[in-house]
Coordinates of C-alpha atoms in Angstrom, one line a residue:
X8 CA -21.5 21.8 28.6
X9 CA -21.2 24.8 26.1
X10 CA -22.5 24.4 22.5
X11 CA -20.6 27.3 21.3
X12 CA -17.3 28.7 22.9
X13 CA -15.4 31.6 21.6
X14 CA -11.7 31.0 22.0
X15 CA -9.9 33.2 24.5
X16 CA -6.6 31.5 24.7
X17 CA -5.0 29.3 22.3
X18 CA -1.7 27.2 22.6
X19 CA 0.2 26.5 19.7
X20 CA 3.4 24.6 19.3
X21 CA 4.2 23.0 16.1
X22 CA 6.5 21.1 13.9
X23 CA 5.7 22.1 10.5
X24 CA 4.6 25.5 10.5
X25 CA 3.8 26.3 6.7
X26 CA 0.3 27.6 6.1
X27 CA -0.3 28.4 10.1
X28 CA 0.2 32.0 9.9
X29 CA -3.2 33.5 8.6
X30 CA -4.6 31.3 11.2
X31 CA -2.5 33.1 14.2
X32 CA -2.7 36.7 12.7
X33 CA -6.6 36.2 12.6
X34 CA -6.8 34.8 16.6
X35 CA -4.2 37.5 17.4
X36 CA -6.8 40.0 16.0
X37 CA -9.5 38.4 18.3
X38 CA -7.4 39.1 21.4
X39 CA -6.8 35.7 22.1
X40 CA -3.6 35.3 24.4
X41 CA -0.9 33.1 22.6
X42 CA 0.9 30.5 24.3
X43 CA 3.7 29.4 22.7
X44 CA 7.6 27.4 22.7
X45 CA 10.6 27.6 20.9
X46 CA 10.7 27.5 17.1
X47 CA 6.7 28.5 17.1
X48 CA 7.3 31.2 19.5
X49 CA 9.8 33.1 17.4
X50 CA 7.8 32.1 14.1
X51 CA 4.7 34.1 15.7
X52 CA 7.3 36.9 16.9
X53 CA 8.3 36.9 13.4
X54 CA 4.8 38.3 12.4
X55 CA 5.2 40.8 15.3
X56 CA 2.4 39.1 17.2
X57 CA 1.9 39.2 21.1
X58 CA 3.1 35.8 22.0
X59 CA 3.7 34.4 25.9
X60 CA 6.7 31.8 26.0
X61 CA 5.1 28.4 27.5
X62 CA 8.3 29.2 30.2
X63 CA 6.7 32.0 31.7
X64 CA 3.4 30.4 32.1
X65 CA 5.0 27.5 34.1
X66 CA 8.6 29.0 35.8
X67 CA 10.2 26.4 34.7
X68 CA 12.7 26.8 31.2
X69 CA 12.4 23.6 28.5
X70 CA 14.8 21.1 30.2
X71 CA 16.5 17.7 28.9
X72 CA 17.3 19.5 25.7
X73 CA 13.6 20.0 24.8
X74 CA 12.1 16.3 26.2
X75 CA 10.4 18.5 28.9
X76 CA 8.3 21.7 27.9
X77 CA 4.9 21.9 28.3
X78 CA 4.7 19.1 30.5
X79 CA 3.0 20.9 33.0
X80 CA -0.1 21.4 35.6
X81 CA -0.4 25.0 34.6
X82 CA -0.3 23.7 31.0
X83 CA -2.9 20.3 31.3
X84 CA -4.9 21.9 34.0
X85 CA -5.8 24.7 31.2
X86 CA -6.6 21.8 28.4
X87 CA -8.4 19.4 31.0
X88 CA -10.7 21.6 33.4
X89 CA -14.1 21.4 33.0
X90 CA -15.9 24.4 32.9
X91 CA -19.2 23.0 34.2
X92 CA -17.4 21.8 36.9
X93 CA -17.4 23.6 40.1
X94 CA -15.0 21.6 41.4
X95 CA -12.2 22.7 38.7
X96 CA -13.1 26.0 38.1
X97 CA -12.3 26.8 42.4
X98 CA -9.2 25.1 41.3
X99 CA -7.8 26.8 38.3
X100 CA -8.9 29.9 40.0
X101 CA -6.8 29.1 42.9
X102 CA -3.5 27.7 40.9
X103 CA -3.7 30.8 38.5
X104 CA -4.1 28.5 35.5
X105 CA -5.4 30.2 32.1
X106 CA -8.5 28.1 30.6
X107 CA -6.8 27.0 27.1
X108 CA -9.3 26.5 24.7
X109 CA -7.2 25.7 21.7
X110 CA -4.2 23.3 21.4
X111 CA -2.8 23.5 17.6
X112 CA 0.2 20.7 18.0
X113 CA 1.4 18.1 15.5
X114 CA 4.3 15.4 16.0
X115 CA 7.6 15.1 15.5
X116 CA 7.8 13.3 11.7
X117 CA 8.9 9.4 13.1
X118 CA 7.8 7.9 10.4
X119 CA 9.9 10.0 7.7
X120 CA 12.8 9.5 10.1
X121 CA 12.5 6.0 9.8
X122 CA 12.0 6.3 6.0
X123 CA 14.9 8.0 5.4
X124 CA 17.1 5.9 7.1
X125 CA 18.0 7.9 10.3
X126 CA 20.2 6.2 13.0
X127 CA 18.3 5.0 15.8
X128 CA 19.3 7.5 18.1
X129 CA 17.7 10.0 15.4
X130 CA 14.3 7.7 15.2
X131 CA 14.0 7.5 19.6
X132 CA 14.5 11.3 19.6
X133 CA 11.2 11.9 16.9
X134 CA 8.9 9.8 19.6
X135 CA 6.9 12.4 20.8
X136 CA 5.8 13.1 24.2
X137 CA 4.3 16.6 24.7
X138 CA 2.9 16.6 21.9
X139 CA 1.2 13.2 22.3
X140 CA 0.3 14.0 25.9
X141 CA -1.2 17.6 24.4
X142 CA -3.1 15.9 21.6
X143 CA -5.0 13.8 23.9
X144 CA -5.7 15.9 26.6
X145 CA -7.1 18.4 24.2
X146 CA -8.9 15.8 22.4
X147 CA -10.3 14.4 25.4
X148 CA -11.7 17.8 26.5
X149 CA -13.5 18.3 23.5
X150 CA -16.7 19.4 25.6
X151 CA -14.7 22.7 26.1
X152 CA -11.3 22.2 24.0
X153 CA -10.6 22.5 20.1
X154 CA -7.7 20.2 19.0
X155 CA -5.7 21.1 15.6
X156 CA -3.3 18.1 15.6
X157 CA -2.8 18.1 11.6
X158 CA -2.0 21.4 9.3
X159 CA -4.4 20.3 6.9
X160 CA -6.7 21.3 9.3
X161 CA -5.5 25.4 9.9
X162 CA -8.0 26.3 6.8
X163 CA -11.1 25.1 7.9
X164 CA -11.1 26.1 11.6
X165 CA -9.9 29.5 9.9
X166 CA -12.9 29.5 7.8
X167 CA -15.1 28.3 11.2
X168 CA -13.7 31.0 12.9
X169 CA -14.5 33.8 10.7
X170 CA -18.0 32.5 10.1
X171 CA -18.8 31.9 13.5
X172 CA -17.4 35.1 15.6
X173 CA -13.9 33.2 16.8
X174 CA -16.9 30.2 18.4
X175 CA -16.4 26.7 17.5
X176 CA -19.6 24.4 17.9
X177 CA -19.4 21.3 20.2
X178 CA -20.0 19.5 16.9
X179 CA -17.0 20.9 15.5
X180 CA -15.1 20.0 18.5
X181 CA -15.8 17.0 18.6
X182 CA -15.0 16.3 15.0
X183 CA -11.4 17.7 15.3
X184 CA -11.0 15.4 18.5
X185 CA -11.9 12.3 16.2
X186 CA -9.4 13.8 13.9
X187 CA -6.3 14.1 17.1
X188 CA -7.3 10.6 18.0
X189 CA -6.5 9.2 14.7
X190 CA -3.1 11.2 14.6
X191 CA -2.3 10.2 18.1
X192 CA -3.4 6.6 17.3
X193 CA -1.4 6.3 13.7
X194 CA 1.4 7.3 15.7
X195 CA 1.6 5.5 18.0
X196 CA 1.1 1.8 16.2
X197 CA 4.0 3.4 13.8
X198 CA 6.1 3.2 16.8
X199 CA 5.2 0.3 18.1
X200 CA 6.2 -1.6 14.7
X201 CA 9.1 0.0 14.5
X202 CA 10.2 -2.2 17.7
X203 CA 8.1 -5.0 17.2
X204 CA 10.4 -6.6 14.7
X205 CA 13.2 -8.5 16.9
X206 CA 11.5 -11.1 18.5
X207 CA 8.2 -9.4 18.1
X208 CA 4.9 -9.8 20.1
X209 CA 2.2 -11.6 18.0
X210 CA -0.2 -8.7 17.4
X211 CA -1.6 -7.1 14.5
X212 CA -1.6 -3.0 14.3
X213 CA -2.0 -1.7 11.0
X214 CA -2.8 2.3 10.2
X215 CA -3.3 4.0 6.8
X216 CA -3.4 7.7 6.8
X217 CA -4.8 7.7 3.3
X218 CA -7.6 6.1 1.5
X219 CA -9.8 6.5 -1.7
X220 CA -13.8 5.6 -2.2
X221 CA -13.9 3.3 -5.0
X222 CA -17.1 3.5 -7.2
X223 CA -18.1 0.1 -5.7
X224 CA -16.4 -3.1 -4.6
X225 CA -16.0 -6.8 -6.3
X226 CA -19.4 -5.8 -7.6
X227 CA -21.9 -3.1 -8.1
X228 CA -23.5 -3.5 -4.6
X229 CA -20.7 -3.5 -2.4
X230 CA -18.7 -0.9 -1.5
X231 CA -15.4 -0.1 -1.7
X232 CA -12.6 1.8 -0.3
X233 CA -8.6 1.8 -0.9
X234 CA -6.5 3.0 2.0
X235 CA -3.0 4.0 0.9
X236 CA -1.2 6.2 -1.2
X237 CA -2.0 5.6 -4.9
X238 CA -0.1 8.7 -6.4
X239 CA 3.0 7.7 -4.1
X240 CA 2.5 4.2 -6.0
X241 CA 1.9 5.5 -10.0
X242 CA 1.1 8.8 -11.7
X243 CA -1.9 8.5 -14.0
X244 CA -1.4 9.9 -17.4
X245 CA -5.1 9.1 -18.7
X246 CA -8.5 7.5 -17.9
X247 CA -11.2 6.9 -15.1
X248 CA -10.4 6.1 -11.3
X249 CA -9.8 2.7 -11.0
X250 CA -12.0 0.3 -9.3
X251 CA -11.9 -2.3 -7.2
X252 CA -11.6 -5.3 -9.4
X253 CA -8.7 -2.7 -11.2
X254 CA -6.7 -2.4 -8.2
X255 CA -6.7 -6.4 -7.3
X256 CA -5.2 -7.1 -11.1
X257 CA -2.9 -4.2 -11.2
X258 CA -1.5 -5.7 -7.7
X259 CA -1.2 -9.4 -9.6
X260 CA 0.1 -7.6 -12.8
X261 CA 2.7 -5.8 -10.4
X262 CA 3.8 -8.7 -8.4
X263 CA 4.1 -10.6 -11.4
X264 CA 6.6 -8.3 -13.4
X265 CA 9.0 -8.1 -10.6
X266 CA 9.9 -11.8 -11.9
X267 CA 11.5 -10.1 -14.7
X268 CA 14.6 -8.0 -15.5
X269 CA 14.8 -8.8 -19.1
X270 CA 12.0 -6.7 -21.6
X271 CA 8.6 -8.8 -21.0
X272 CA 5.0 -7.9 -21.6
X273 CA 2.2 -9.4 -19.3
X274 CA -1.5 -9.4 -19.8
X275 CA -3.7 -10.3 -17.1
X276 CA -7.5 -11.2 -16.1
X277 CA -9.2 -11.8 -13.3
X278 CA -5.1 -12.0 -11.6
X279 CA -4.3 -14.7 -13.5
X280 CA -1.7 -14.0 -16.7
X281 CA -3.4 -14.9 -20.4
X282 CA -0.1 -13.7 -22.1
X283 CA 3.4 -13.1 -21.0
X284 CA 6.5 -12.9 -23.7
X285 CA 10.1 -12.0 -22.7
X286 CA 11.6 -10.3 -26.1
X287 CA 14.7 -8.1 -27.3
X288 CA 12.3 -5.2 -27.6
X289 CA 9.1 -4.2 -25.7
X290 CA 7.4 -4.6 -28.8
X291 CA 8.0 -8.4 -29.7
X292 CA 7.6 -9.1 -26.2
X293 CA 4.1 -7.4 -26.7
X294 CA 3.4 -8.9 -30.0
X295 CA 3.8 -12.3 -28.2
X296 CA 2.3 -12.2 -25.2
X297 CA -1.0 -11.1 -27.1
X298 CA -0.9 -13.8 -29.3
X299 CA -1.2 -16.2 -26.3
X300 CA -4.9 -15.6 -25.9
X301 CA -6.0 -12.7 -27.8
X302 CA -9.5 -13.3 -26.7
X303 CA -8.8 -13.7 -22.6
X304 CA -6.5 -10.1 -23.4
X305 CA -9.9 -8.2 -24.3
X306 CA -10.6 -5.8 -21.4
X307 CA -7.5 -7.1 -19.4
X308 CA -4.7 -5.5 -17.5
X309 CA -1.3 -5.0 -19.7
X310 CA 2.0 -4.4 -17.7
X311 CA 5.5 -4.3 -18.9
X312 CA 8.6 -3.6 -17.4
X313 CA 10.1 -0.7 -20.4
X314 CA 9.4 1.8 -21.8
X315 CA 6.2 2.1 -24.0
X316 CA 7.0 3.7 -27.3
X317 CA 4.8 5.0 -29.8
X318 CA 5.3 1.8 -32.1
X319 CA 4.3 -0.5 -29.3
X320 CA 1.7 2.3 -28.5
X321 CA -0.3 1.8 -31.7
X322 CA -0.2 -1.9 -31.3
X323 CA -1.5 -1.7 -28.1
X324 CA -4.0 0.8 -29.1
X325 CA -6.0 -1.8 -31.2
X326 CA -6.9 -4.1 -28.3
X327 CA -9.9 -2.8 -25.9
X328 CA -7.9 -2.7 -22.1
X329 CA -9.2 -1.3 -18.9
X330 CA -5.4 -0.5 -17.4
X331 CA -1.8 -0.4 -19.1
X332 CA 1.4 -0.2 -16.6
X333 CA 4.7 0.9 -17.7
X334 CA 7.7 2.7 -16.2
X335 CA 7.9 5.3 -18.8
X336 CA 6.3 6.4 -22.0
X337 CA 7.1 8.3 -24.8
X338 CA 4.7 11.6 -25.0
X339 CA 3.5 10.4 -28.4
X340 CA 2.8 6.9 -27.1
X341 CA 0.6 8.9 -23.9
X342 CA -0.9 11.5 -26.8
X343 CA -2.3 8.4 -28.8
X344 CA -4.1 6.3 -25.9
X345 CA -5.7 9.7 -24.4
X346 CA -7.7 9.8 -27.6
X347 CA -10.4 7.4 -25.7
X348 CA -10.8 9.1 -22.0
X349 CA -11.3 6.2 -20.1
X350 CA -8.4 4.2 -20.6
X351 CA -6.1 4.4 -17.8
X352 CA -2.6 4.8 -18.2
X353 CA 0.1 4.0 -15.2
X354 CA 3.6 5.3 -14.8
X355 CA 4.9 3.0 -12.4
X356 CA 7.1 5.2 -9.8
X357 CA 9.7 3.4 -7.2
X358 CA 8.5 2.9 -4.3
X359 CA 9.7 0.3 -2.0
X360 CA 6.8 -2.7 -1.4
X361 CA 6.0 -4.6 1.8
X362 CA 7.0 -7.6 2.3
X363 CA 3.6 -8.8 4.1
X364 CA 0.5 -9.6 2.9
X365 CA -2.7 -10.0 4.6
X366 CA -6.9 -10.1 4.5
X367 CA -9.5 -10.5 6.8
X368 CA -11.0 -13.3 7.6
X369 CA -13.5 -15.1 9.5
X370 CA -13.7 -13.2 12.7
X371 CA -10.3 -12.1 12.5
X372 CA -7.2 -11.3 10.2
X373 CA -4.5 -13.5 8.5
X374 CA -1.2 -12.5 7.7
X375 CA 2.1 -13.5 5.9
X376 CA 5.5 -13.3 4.7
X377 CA 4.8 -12.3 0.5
X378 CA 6.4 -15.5 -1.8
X379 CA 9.7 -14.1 -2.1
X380 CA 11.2 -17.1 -3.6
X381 CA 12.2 -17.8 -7.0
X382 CA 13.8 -21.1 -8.0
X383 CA 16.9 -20.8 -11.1
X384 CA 18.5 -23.5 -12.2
X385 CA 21.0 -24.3 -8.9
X386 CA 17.8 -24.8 -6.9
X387 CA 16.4 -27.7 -9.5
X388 CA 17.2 -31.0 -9.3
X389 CA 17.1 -33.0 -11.6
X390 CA 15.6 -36.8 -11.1
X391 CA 14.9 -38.2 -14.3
X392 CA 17.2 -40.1 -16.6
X393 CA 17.2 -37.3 -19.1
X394 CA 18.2 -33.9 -18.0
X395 CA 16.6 -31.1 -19.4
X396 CA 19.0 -29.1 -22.1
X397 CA 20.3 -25.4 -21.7
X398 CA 17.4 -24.1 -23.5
X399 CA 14.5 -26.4 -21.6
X400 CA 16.0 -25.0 -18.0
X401 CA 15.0 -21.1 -19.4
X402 CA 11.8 -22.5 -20.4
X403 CA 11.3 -23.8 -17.0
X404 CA 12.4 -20.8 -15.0
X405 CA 10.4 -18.7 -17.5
X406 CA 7.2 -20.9 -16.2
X407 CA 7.9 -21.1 -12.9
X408 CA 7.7 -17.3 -12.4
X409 CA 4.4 -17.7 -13.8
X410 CA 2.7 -20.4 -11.8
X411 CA 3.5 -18.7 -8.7
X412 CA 1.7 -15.7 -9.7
X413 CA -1.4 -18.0 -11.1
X414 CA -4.3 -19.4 -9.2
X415 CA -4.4 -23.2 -7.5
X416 CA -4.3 -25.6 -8.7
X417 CA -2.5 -24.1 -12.2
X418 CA -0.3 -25.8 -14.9
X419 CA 1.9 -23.7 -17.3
X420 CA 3.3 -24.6 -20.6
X421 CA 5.8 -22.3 -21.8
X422 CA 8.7 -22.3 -25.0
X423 CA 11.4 -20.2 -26.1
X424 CA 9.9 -17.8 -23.3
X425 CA 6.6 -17.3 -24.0
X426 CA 3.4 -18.5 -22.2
X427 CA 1.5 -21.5 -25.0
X428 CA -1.1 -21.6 -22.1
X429 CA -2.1 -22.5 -18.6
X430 CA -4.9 -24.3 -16.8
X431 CA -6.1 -22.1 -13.8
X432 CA -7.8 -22.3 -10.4
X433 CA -8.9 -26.1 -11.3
X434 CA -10.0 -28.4 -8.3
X435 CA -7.8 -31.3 -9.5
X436 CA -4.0 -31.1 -11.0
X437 CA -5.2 -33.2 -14.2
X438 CA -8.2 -31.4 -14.8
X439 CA -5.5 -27.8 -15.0
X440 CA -3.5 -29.9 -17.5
X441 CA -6.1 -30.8 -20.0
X442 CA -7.9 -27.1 -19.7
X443 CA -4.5 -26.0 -20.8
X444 CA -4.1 -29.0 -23.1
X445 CA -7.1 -27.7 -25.2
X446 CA -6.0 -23.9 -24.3
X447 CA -3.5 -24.2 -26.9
X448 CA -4.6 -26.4 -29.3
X449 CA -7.5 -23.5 -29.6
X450 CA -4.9 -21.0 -30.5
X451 CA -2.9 -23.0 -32.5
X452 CA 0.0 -24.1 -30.0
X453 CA 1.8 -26.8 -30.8
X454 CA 3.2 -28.4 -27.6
X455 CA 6.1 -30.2 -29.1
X456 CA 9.6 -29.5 -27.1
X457 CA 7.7 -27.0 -25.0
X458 CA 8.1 -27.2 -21.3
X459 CA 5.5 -27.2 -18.2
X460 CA 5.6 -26.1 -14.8
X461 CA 3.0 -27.1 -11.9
X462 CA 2.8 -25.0 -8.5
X463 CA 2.3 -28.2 -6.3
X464 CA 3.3 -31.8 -6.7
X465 CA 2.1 -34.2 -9.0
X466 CA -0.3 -37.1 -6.8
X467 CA -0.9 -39.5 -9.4
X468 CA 1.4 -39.7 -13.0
X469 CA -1.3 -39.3 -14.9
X470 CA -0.2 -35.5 -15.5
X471 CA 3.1 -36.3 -16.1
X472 CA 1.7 -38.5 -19.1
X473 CA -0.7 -37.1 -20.5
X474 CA 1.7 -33.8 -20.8
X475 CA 4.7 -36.2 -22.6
X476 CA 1.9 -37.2 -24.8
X477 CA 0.7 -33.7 -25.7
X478 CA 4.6 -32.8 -26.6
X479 CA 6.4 -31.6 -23.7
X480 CA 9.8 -32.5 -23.0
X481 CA 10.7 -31.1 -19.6
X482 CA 8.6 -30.5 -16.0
X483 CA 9.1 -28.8 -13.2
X484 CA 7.6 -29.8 -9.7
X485 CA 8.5 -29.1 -6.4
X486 CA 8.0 -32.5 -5.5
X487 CA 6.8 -34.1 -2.0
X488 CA 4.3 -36.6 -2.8
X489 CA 4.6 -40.3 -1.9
X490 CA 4.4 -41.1 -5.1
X491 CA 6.9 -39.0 -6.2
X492 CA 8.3 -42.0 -8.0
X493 CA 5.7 -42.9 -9.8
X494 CA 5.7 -39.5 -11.8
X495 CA 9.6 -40.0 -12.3
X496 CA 9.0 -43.3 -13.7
X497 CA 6.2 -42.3 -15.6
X498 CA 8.5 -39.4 -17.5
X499 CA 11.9 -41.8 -17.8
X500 CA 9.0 -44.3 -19.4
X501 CA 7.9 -41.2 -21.4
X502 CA 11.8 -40.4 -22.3
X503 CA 11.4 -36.6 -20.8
X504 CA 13.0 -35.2 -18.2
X505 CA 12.0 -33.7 -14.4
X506 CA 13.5 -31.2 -12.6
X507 CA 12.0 -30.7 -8.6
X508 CA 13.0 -27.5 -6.7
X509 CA 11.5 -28.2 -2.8
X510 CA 9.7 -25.1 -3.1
X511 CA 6.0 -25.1 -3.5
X512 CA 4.1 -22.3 -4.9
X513 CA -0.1 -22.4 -3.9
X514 CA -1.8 -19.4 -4.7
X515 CA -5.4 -19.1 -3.0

């Protein structure tokens, strides 16, 4: 086994072929042979380079329009020989086969076919097998073999190569074989999930090409990492990187804005939502929500679904936030909040969101299907004497988009669609309802002909009365309990009215 080995002949057959020709003109000046098929054979003609078509090392012409090129002894017994190996060297001798000792091959783009919609003929015909097949054999041969599987790679073995005499180190081999193996391995769970969705085996394969250190995790002595594609997701106009406790409210503040088309503000902590107003203008809307709980909104996460202008801008400006989320800003409103460094400002872009959710746990992983449903008024039904009016049903579709974005066990109280206050993450149903009992009496909130939602069912009617005492005219449950009844007596005996949907919304 070789610590250094200077590269005598390379193999090179690519898909995207930007930034690979100061790479090829510097190996062609180090007399190493080029090996090469179709489109990368005339690219490296084009810079009137040697080149020898992949063909005329093997006799046999790319067949099956292009599915069989380099699939090949004279090819993989190049890649795969051992040179310590007595054994393979009598052999290569014998069979005439040239010892390759660099592969440069990337895949055909699958996944951006599937992206962009292609038909499925299209997608099968992306499924790469020489390259795959190359990838690996190089990568496995890493003893004698340098794999380039990924153009983000041609600089640095360029800058390897020019430092080191045309050698690689095994070290460095072995590294860009860690490197194919993660492109090979990507690849292939992409393509496995793109069939595993009719009738699908019960596996989990998940791969993330990107990721981001965070400065730490939950806390300052864990660490942290995000893998995906944050700039595909927002573009930052201002502040710090965000952090791990960032990214877990900005995914809350984003999952909970999707509820709503008409112009709303949301402010969150810790996930759950201390404000939320739906206005005629992204300013009342924000005016609203932070009157909710000005003092939860202090260092919080702020999310709306317009555009931020300057006179919502200045309003926000007077409140200390760690993250504000917006579609769009006006440059004046982006000009005022880069006056303090570390705020960060998002400009939500479109990207399409999965609709799975998952987390480790235990020894293993859980997953599920995201709470896609939303209950409006045809899915409530009501089963008290009184029906709610016109204007209590808004009130209670306005608070049930909340509590399923808002920890168990939660109660919401909402009017003329705004949140009064909520009772979060409590280990009883009655003990949510009084914590957002005295919620809004703290900030002044008068419960009269205001509404309430719960996430689960009600077991005992104590919530049900204690909320008709405190004001509230309308509830909304999903219903479910045995005692069921005794909550709809307990509001008919209270004179309010109950709507249940059937859908229950726990949030853990």
């Amino acid at each position: 086994m070789s610590e250094s080995i200077k590269i005598k002949n390379a193999l090179i057959s690519v898909y995207y072929k930007d930034g690979l020709a100061p790479l090829v003109q510097y190996l062609a000046q180090q007399g190493v042979t080029l090996f090469s098929t179709g489109g990368t054979e005339q690219f490296i003609k084009d810079l009137n380079l040697p080149v020898t078509a992949v063909e005329d090392l093997t006799g046999y012409p790319s067949i099956l329009g292009g599915r069989v090129k380099t699939l090949h002894p004279k090819v993989f017994g190049g890649i795969l020989n051992r040179r310590g190996l007595a054994g393979d060297q009598e052999q290569i001798a014998q069979y005439e086969i040239p010892e390759i000792d660099l592969v440069i091959v990337d895949l055909y783009p699958f996944e951006e076919t599937v992206k962009s919609g292609g038909t499925a003929e299209e997608i099968i015909e992306k499924i790469d097998i020489g390259g795959i097949s190359l990838i690996r054999a190089a990568a496995k041969n890493f003893n004698d073999v340098v794999i380039i599987a990924s153009k983000a790679d041609y600089g640095t073995l360029l800058q390897e190569l020019q430092e080191q005499d045309g050698a690689t180190t095994l070290a460095q081999r072995k590294s860009y074989a860690k490197k194919a193996f993660h492109t090979s391995s990507h690849y292939d769970t992409a393509i496995f999930n793109y069939f595993n969705t009719e009738e699908p085996l019960n596996v989990f394969k998940q791969s993330v090409n990107q990721s981001q250190t965070l400065r730490y995790g939950e806390n300052p002595h864990q660490q942290g990492t995000f893998y995906g594609n944050l700039d595909e997701m927002f573009t930052k106009l201002n502040g710090k990187e965000l952090s791990y406790n960032n990214l877990v409210d900005v995914d809350a503040a984003v999952s909970l804005i999707d509820e709503f088309t008409e112009p709303t503000f949301a402010i969150l902590k810790h996930t759950n939502a201390c404000g939320v107003a739906s206005r005629a203008t992204v300013l009342a809307a924000w005016t609203a929500a932070l009157a909710c709980d000005p003092v939860s909104a202090f260092g919080g996460v702020l999310i709306t679904n317009q555009e931020v202008d300057l006179a919502t801008a200045t309003e926000i400006n007077n409140l200390f936030f760690e993250v504000l989320i917006a579609p769009s800003y006006q440059p004046e409103a982006v000009e005022l909040f880069k006056a303090k460094k570390n705020r960060v400002i998002l400009q939500r872009n479109e990207v399409e969101l999965s609709s799975k959710q998952f987390k480790t746990l235990l020894n293993g992983v859980i997953e599920q299907d995201k709470d896609l449903s939303l209950e409006g008024a045809d899915q409530m039904t009501v089963v008290t004497e009184k029906a709610p009016s016109e204007a209590s049903i808004k009130d209670l579709i306005f608070a049930n988009k909340i509590v399923k974005h808002t920890k168990s066990n939660t109660i919401v109280f909402v009017k003329d669609n705004v949140l009064l206050a909520s009772g979060v993450g409590q280990t009883s149903r009655v003990d949510a309802l009084k914590q957002a009992v005295i919620k809004a009496d703290s900030f002044g909130f008068s419960l009269i002909d205001a509404v309430m939602a719960s996430d689960a069912f009600f077991p005992f009617p104590d919530c049900v009365e204690l909320a008709a005492e405190a004001g509230i005219i309308a509830v909304l449950q999903p219903g479910g309990s045995i005692k069921d009844q005794d909550s709809i007596a307990m509001a008919n005996q209270k004179g309010i009215a109950m709507v249940t949907t059937g859908v229950r919304h726990f949030k853990h």
